[in-house]
Short mmCIF file of C-alpha atoms in Angstrom, two decimals:
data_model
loop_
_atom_site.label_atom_id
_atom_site.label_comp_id
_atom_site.label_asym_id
_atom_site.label_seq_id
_atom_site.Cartn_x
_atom_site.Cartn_y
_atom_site.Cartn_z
CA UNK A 69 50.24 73.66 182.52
CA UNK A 70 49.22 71.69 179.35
CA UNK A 71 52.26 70.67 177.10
CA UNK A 72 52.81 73.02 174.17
CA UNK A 73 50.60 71.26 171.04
CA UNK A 74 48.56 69.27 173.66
CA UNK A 75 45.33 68.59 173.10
CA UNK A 76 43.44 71.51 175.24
CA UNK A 77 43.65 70.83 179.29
CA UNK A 78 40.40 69.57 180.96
CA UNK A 79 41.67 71.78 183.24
CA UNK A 80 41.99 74.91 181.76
CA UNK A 81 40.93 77.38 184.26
CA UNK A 82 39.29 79.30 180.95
CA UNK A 83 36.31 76.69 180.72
CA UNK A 84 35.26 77.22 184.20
CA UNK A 85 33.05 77.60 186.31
CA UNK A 86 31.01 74.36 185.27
CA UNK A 87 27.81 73.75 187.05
CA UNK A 88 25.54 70.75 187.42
CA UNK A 89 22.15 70.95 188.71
CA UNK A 90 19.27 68.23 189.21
CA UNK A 91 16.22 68.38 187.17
CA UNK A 92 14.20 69.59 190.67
CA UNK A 93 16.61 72.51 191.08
CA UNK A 94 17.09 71.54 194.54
CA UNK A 95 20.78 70.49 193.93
CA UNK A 96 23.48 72.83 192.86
CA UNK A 97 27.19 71.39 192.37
CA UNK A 98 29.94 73.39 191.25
CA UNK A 99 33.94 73.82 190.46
CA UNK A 100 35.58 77.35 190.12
CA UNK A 101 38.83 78.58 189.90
CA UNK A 102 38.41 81.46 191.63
CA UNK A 103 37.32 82.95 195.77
CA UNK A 104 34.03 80.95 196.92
CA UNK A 105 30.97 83.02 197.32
CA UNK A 106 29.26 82.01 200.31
CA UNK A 107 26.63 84.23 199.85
CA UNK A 108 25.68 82.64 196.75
CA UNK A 109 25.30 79.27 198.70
CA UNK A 110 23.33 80.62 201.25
CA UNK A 111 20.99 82.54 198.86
CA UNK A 112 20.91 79.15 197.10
CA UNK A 113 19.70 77.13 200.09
CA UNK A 114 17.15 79.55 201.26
CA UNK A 115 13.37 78.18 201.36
CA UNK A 116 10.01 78.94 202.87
CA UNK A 117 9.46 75.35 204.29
CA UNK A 118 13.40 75.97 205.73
CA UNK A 119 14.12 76.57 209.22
CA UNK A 120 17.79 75.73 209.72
CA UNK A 121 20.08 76.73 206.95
CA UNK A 122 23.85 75.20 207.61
CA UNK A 123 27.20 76.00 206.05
CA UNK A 124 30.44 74.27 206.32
CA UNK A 125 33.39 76.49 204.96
CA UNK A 126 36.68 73.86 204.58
CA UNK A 127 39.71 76.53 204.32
CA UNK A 128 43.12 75.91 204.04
CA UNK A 129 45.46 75.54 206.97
CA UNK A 130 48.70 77.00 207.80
CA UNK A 131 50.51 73.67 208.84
CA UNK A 132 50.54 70.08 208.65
CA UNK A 133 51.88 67.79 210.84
CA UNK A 134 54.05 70.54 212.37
CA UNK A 135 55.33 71.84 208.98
CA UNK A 136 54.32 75.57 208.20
CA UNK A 137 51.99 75.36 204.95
CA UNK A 138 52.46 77.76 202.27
CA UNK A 139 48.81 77.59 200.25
CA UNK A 140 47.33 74.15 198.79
CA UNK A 141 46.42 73.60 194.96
CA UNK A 142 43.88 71.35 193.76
CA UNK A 143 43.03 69.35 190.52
CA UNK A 144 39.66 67.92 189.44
CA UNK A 145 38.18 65.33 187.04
CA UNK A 146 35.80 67.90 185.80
CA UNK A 147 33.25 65.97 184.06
CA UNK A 148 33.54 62.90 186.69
CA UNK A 149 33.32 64.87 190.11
CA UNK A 150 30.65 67.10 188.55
CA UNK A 151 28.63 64.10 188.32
CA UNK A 152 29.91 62.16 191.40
CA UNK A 153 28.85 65.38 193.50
CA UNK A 154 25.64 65.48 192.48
CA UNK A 155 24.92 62.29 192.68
CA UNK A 156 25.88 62.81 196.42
CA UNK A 157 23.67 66.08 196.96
CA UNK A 158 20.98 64.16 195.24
CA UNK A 159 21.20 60.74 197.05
CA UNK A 160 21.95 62.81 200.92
CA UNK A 161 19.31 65.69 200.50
CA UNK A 162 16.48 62.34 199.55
CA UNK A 163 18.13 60.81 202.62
CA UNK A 164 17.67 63.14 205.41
CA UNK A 165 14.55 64.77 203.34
CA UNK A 166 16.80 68.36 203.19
CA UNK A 167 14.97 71.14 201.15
CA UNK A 168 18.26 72.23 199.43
CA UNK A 169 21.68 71.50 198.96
CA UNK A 170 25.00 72.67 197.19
CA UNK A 171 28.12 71.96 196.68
CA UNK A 172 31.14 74.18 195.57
CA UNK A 173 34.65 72.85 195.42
CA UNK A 174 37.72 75.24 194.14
CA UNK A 175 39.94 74.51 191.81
CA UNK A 176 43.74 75.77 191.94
CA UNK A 177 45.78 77.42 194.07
CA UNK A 178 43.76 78.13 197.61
CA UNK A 179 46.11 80.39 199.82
CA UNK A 180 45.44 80.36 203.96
CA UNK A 181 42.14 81.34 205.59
CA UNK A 182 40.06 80.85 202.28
CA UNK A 183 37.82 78.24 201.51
CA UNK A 184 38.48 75.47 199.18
CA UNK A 185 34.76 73.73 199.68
CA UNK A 186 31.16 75.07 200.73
CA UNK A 187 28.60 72.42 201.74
CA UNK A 188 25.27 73.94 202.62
CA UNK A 189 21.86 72.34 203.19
CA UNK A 190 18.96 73.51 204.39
CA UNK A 191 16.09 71.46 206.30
CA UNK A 192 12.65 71.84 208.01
CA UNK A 193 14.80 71.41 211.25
CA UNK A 194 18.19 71.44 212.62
CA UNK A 195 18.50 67.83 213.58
CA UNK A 196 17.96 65.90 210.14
CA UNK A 197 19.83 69.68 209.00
CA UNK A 198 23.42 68.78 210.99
CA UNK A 199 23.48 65.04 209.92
CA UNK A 200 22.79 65.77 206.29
CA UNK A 201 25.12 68.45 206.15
CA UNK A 202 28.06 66.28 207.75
CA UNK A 203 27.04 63.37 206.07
CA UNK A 204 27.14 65.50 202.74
CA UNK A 205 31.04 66.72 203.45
CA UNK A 206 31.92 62.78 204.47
CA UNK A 207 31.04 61.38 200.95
CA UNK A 208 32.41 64.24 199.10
CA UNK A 209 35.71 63.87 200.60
CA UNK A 210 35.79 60.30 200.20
CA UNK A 211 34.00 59.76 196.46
CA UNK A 212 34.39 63.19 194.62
CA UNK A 213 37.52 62.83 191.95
CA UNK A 214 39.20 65.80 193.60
CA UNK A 215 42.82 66.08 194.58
CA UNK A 216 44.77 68.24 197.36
CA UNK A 217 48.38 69.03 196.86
CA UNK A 218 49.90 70.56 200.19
CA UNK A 219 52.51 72.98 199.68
CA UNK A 220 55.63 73.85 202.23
CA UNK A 221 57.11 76.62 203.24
CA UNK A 222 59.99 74.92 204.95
CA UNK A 223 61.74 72.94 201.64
CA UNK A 224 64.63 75.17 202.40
CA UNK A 225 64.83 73.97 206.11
CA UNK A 226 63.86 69.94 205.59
CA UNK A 227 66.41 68.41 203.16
CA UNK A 228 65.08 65.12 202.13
CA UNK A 229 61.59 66.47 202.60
CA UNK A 230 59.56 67.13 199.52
CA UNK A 231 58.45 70.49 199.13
CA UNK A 232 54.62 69.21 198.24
CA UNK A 233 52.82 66.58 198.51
CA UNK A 234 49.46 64.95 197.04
CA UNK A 235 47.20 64.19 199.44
CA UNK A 236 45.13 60.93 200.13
CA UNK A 237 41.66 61.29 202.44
CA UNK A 238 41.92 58.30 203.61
CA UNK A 239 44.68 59.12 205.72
CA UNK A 240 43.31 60.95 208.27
CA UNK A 241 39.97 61.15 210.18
CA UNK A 242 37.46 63.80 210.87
CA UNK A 243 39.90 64.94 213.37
CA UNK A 244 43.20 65.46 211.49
CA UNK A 245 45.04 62.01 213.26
CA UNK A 246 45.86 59.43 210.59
CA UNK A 247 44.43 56.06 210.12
CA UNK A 248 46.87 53.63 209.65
CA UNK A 249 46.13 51.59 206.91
CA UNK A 250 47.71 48.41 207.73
CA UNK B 24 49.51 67.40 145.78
CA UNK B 25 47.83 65.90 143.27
CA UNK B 26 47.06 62.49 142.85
CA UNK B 27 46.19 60.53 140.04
CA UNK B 28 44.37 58.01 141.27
CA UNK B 29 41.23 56.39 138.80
CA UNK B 30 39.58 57.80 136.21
CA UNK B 31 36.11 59.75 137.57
CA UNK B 32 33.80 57.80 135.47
CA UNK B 33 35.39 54.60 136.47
CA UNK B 34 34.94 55.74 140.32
CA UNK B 35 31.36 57.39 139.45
CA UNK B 36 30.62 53.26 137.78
CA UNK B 37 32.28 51.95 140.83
CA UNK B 38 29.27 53.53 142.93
CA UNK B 39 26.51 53.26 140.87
CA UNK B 40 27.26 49.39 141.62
CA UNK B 41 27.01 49.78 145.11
CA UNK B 42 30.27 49.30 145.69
CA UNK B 43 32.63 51.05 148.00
CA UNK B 44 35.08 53.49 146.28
CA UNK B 45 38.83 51.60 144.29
CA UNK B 46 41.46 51.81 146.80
CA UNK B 47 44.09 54.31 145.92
CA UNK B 48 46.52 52.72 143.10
CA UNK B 49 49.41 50.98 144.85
CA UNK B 50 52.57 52.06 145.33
CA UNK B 51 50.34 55.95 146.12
CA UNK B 52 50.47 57.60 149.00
CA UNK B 53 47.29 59.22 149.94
CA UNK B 54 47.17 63.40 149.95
CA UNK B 55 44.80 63.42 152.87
CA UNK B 56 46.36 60.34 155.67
CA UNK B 57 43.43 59.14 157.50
CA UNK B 58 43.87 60.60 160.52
CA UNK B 59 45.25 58.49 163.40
CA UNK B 60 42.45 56.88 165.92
CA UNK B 61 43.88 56.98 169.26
CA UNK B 62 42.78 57.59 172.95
CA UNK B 63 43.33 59.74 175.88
CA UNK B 64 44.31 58.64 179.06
CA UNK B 65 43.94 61.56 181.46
CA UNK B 66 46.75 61.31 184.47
CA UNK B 67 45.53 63.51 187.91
CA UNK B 68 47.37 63.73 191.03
CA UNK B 69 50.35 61.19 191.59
CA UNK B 70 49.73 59.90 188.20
CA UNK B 71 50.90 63.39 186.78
CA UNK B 72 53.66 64.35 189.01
CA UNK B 73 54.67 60.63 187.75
CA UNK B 74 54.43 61.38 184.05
CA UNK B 75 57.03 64.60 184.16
CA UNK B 76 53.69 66.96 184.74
CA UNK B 77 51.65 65.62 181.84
CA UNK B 78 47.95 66.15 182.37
CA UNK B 79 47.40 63.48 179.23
CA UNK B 80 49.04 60.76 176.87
CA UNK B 81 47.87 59.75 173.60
CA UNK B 82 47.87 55.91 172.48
CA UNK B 83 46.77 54.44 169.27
CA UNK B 84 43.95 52.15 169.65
CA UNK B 85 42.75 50.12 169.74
CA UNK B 86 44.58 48.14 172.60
CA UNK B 87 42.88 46.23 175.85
CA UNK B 88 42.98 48.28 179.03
CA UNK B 89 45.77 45.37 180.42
CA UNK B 90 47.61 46.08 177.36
CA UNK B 91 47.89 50.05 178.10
CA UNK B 92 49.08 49.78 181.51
CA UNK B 93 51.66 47.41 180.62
CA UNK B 94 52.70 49.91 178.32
CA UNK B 95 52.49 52.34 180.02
CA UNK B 96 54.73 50.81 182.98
CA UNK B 97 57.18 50.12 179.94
CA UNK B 98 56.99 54.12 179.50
CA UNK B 99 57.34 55.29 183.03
CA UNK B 100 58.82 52.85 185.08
CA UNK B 101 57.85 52.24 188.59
CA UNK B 102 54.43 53.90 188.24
CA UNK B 103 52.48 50.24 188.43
CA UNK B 104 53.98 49.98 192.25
CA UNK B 105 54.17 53.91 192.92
CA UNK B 106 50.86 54.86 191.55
CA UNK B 107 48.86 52.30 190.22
CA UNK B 108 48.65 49.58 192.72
CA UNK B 109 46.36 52.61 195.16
CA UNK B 110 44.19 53.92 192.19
CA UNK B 111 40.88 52.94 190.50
CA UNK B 112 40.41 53.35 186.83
CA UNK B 113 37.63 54.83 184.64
CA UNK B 114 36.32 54.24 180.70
CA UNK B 115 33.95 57.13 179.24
CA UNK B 116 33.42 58.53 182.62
CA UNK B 117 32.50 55.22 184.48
CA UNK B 118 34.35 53.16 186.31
CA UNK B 119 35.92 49.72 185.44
CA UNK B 120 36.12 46.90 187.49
CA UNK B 121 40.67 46.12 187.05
CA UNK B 122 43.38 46.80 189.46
CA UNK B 123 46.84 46.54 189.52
CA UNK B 124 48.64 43.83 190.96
CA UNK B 125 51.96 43.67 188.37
CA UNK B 126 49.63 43.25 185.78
CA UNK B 127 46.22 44.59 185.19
CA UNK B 128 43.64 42.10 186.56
CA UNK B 129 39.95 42.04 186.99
CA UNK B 130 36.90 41.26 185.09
CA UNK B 131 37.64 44.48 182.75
CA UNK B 132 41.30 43.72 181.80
CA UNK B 133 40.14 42.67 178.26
CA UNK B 134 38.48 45.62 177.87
CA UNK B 135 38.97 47.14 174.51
CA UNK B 136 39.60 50.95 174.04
CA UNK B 137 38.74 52.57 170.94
CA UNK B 138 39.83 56.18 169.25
CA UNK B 139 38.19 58.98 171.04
CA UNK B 140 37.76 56.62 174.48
CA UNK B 141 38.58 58.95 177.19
CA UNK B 142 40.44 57.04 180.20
CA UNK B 143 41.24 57.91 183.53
CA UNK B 144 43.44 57.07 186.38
CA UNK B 145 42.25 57.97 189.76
CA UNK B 146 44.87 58.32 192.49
CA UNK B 147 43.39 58.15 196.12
CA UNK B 148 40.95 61.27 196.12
CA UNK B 149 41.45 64.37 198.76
CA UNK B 150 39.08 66.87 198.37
CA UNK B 151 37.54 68.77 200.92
#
């Protein structure tokens, strides 16, 4: 997408993946370009002092408020939402005293049913196990310098209608309504 | 192309006194320009779509950050209101404390940028 002559994309699918991790290995954040690997996240939690081991797959929807969805494409700050992730892994796993946690957002174009983000944590027991792992997802989606761009498949049908969209988080809620701001 | 500028041993005496190097002779243009110290400022999101798709602009620096917005509403027109008014704003990777309202304001709007700063616009994020 960079400009012929421009200096070289922060973007440029080439120089990816890019990985943090904490000094304590316990935190792994990550951006790709290309299909999630959830067995790499659940290999990655794994620990003997672990007894509940949870994954939350976010995957792209076919519609949005009642408009058929085509595929969504999304756009980092590399460098800033590396560190803003792991800062949240780091700060939620101390939190709720998790064993392990990671964090792997896609980059690009994410067509239906696959997964854009994997959150998984693992924890002595389920209870501290659910509310880190939610709590986790909550931050990311409102801190991490990441950005969804929802794509239509009706621009032929909608005139006036855009035919995509950036979208903001603080929108909607947990449970798709949106929050009006006011 | 060459240029004949002083006299070695003059430069070579020039040094030996401590002293920087003798300007080029006037009315000389230099065969190697210094190269020109600007700044990035990365656009994401809105701020891109806003900017006919460009993922960054180049400015010369250096120049506050309330002087770069205003130019850069100058530039694209409409983007304070449309884009800028919603977003936060970062300096070498960490945030600065300036938002738009017309103008730049806040207690970082006399911040000065300098060649190779890196700045960034973030639009309302949406990850997830």
């Amino acid at each position: 997408m960079a400009a012929p002559g421009s200096l070289s994309s922060v973007l440029d699918p080439a120089n990816f993946p890019q990985v943090l991790k904490s000094a304590d290995g316990r935190a792994h954040v990550e951006l790709r370009y290309d299909v999630l690997d959830v067995n790499f996240a659940s290999r990655f939690i794994r620990s003997p002092t672990a007894g509940a081991n949870v994954l939350f797959l976010g995957s792209t929807r076919n519609n949005f408020d009642n408009r058929p969805v085509s595929h969504l494409a999304y756009q980092a700050y590399p460098k800033l939402a590396l560190n803003t992730l792991l800062r949240i892994a780091t700060e939620v796993r101390l939190k709720h005293n998790l064993e392990r946690v990671i964090i792997v957002h896609r980059l690009g174009e994410v067509p239906i049913e696959e997964e854009s983000i994997i959150v998984g944590i693992s924890s002595g027991h389920r209870g501290e196990g659910w509310k880190g792992a939610e709590e986790m997802l909550e931050r990311v989606k409102e801190r991490a310098e990441i950005w969804k761009q929802e794509w239509f498949a009706d621009e032929q049908n909608q005139s006036g209608q855009p035919a995509a969209i950036w979208k903001a988080n603080k929108d909607t809620d947990q449970h798709g309504r949106s929050i009006n701001d006011g | 192309m060459a240029v004949s500028g002083p006299h070695k041993e003059d430069v070579q005496a020039y040094r030996a006194e401590n002293l920087p190097p003798p300007p080029p002779p006037a009315g000389q243009s230099q065969s190697q320009p210094e190269p020109k110290e600007t700044f990035l400022l990365l656009l994401f999101a809105s701020a891109q779509s806003y900017c006919d798709n460009k993922e960054s602009l180049t400015f010369s620096a250096p120049m506050t950050l309330r002087q770069l917005f205003e130019e850069l509403e100058r530039r694209y027109s409409g983007i304070g209101e449309k884009v800028l008014k919603s977003s936060q704003f970062s300096v070498n990777l960490d945030y600065v404390h300036c938002t738009w309202k017309g103008t730049m304001q806040g207690d970082d709007e006399e911040l000065v940028l300098k060649a190779r700063d890196e700045v960034g616009i973030i639009p309302p994020v949406s990850s997830g």
